[in-house]
PDB file of C-alpha atoms and ligand atoms in Angstrom:
ATOM      1  CA  UNK A  66     -28.828  54.561 -65.482  1.00 53.00           C
ATOM      2  CA  UNK A  67     -28.777  50.884 -64.736  1.00 54.00           C
ATOM      3  CA  UNK A  68     -31.550  48.937 -66.358  1.00 56.00           C
ATOM      4  CA  UNK A  69     -33.455  46.041 -64.865  1.00 55.00           C
ATOM      5  CA  UNK A  70     -33.741  44.145 -68.098  1.00 54.00           C
ATOM      6  CA  UNK A  71     -32.238  41.034 -66.531  1.00 50.00           C
ATOM      7  CA  UNK A  72     -34.980  40.834 -63.972  1.00 55.00           C
ATOM      8  CA  UNK A  73     -37.686  41.467 -66.502  1.00 55.00           C
ATOM      9  CA  UNK A  74     -36.500  38.461 -68.500  1.00 61.00           C
ATOM     10  CA  UNK A  75     -37.000  36.151 -65.556  1.00 68.00           C
ATOM     11  CA  UNK A  76     -40.382  37.255 -64.273  1.00 74.00           C
ATOM     12  CA  UNK A  77     -41.926  38.499 -67.487  1.00 88.00           C
ATOM     13  CA  UNK A  78     -40.104  38.088 -70.796  1.00 82.00           C
ATOM     14  CA  UNK A  79     -40.114  34.297 -70.887  1.00 81.00           C
ATOM     15  CA  UNK A  80     -43.605  33.884 -69.509  1.00 87.00           C
ATOM     16  CA  UNK A  81     -46.943  33.818 -71.230  1.00 93.00           C
ATOM     17  CA  UNK A  82     -48.808  37.056 -70.789  1.00 96.00           C
ATOM     18  CA  UNK A  83     -52.531  37.264 -70.093  1.00 97.00           C
ATOM     19  CA  UNK A  84     -54.554  40.342 -70.807  1.00 97.00           C
ATOM     20  CA  UNK A  85     -56.913  39.975 -67.858  1.00 97.00           C
ATOM     21  CA  UNK A  86     -56.890  38.335 -64.462  1.00 97.00           C
ATOM     22  CA  UNK A  87     -59.832  36.158 -65.505  1.00 97.00           C
ATOM     23  CA  UNK A  88     -57.862  34.787 -68.425  1.00 97.00           C
ATOM     24  CA  UNK A  89     -54.896  33.978 -66.195  1.00 97.00           C
ATOM     25  CA  UNK A  90     -57.170  32.388 -63.592  1.00 96.00           C
ATOM     26  CA  UNK A  91     -58.723  30.086 -66.178  1.00 95.00           C
ATOM     27  CA  UNK A  92     -55.261  28.774 -67.031  1.00 94.00           C
ATOM     28  CA  UNK A  93     -54.332  28.652 -63.360  1.00 93.00           C
ATOM     29  CA  UNK A  94     -57.320  26.404 -62.640  1.00 92.00           C
ATOM     30  CA  UNK A  95     -56.361  23.864 -65.269  1.00 90.00           C
ATOM     31  CA  UNK A  96     -52.741  23.913 -64.099  1.00 87.00           C
ATOM     32  CA  UNK A  97     -53.709  23.369 -60.473  1.00 83.00           C
ATOM     33  CA  UNK A  98     -55.191  20.016 -61.402  1.00 82.00           C
ATOM     34  CA  UNK A  99     -51.954  18.476 -62.615  1.00 80.00           C
ATOM     35  CA  UNK A 100     -49.300  20.524 -60.834  1.00 71.00           C
ATOM     36  CA  UNK A 101     -48.407  19.425 -57.346  1.00 78.00           C
ATOM     37  CA  UNK A 102     -46.562  22.645 -56.640  1.00 79.00           C
ATOM     38  CA  UNK A 103     -48.801  25.573 -55.643  1.00 84.00           C
ATOM     39  CA  UNK A 104     -49.290  28.072 -58.434  1.00 88.00           C
ATOM     40  CA  UNK A 105     -50.255  31.702 -58.347  1.00 91.00           C
ATOM     41  CA  UNK A 106     -51.566  34.417 -60.613  1.00 94.00           C
ATOM     42  CA  UNK A 107     -49.813  37.741 -60.313  1.00 93.00           C
ATOM     43  CA  UNK A 108     -50.077  41.117 -61.994  1.00 95.00           C
ATOM     44  CA  UNK A 109     -46.929  42.097 -63.862  1.00 94.00           C
ATOM     45  CA  UNK A 110     -45.498  45.550 -63.404  1.00 92.00           C
ATOM     46  CA  UNK A 111     -43.414  45.264 -66.542  1.00 91.00           C
ATOM     47  CA  UNK A 112     -46.025  44.473 -69.168  1.00 94.00           C
ATOM     48  CA  UNK A 113     -49.142  45.432 -67.161  1.00 94.00           C
ATOM     49  CA  UNK A 114     -50.556  42.006 -67.874  1.00 96.00           C
ATOM     50  CA  UNK A 115     -50.857  38.859 -65.773  1.00 96.00           C
ATOM     51  CA  UNK A 116     -48.695  35.780 -65.456  1.00 95.00           C
ATOM     52  CA  UNK A 117     -49.155  32.338 -63.977  1.00 93.00           C
ATOM     53  CA  UNK A 118     -46.152  30.994 -62.114  1.00 89.00           C
ATOM     54  CA  UNK A 119     -44.978  28.788 -59.330  1.00 83.00           C
ATOM     55  CA  UNK A 120     -45.277  30.157 -55.856  1.00 77.00           C
ATOM     56  CA  UNK A 121     -41.973  31.187 -54.280  1.00 72.00           C
ATOM     57  CA  UNK A 122     -40.771  28.664 -51.711  1.00 69.00           C
ATOM     58  CA  UNK A 123     -40.968  31.267 -48.973  1.00 70.00           C
ATOM     59  CA  UNK A 124     -44.733  31.590 -49.459  1.00 65.00           C
ATOM     60  CA  UNK A 125     -45.254  27.845 -49.596  1.00 63.00           C
ATOM     61  CA  UNK A 126     -43.537  27.399 -46.262  1.00 71.00           C
ATOM     62  CA  UNK A 127     -45.592  30.208 -44.732  1.00 73.00           C
ATOM     63  CA  UNK A 128     -48.738  28.446 -45.890  1.00 69.00           C
ATOM     64  CA  UNK A 129     -47.619  25.166 -44.379  1.00 72.00           C
ATOM     65  CA  UNK A 130     -46.894  26.863 -41.074  1.00 76.00           C
ATOM     66  CA  UNK A 131     -50.355  28.385 -41.018  1.00 77.00           C
ATOM     67  CA  UNK A 132     -51.911  25.000 -41.613  1.00 75.00           C
ATOM     68  CA  UNK A 133     -49.938  23.504 -38.745  1.00 73.00           C
ATOM     69  CA  UNK A 134     -51.049  26.248 -36.384  1.00 72.00           C
ATOM     70  CA  UNK A 135     -54.622  25.479 -37.252  1.00 64.00           C
ATOM     71  CA  UNK A 136     -54.064  21.912 -36.155  1.00 61.00           C
TER      72      UNK A 136
HETATM   73 ZN1   ZN B 295     -45.039  40.652 -67.766  1.00 91.97          ZN
END
């Protein structure tokens, strides 16, 4: 069977893991202040923990479109 270890490395293995969503959110808040790029907290299906990462570009563009529609 093919393993997905390569993917796990990217979205999990190299990232800091948080035990709870609250813990990840606390870090997310402090990052939001200095990062210009939108960040997100997401549950990880590999380690069952939480990670803080940059938002994929697709989502960022969707957000910008929404804002424009609102005027
Ligand atoms: Zn993980």
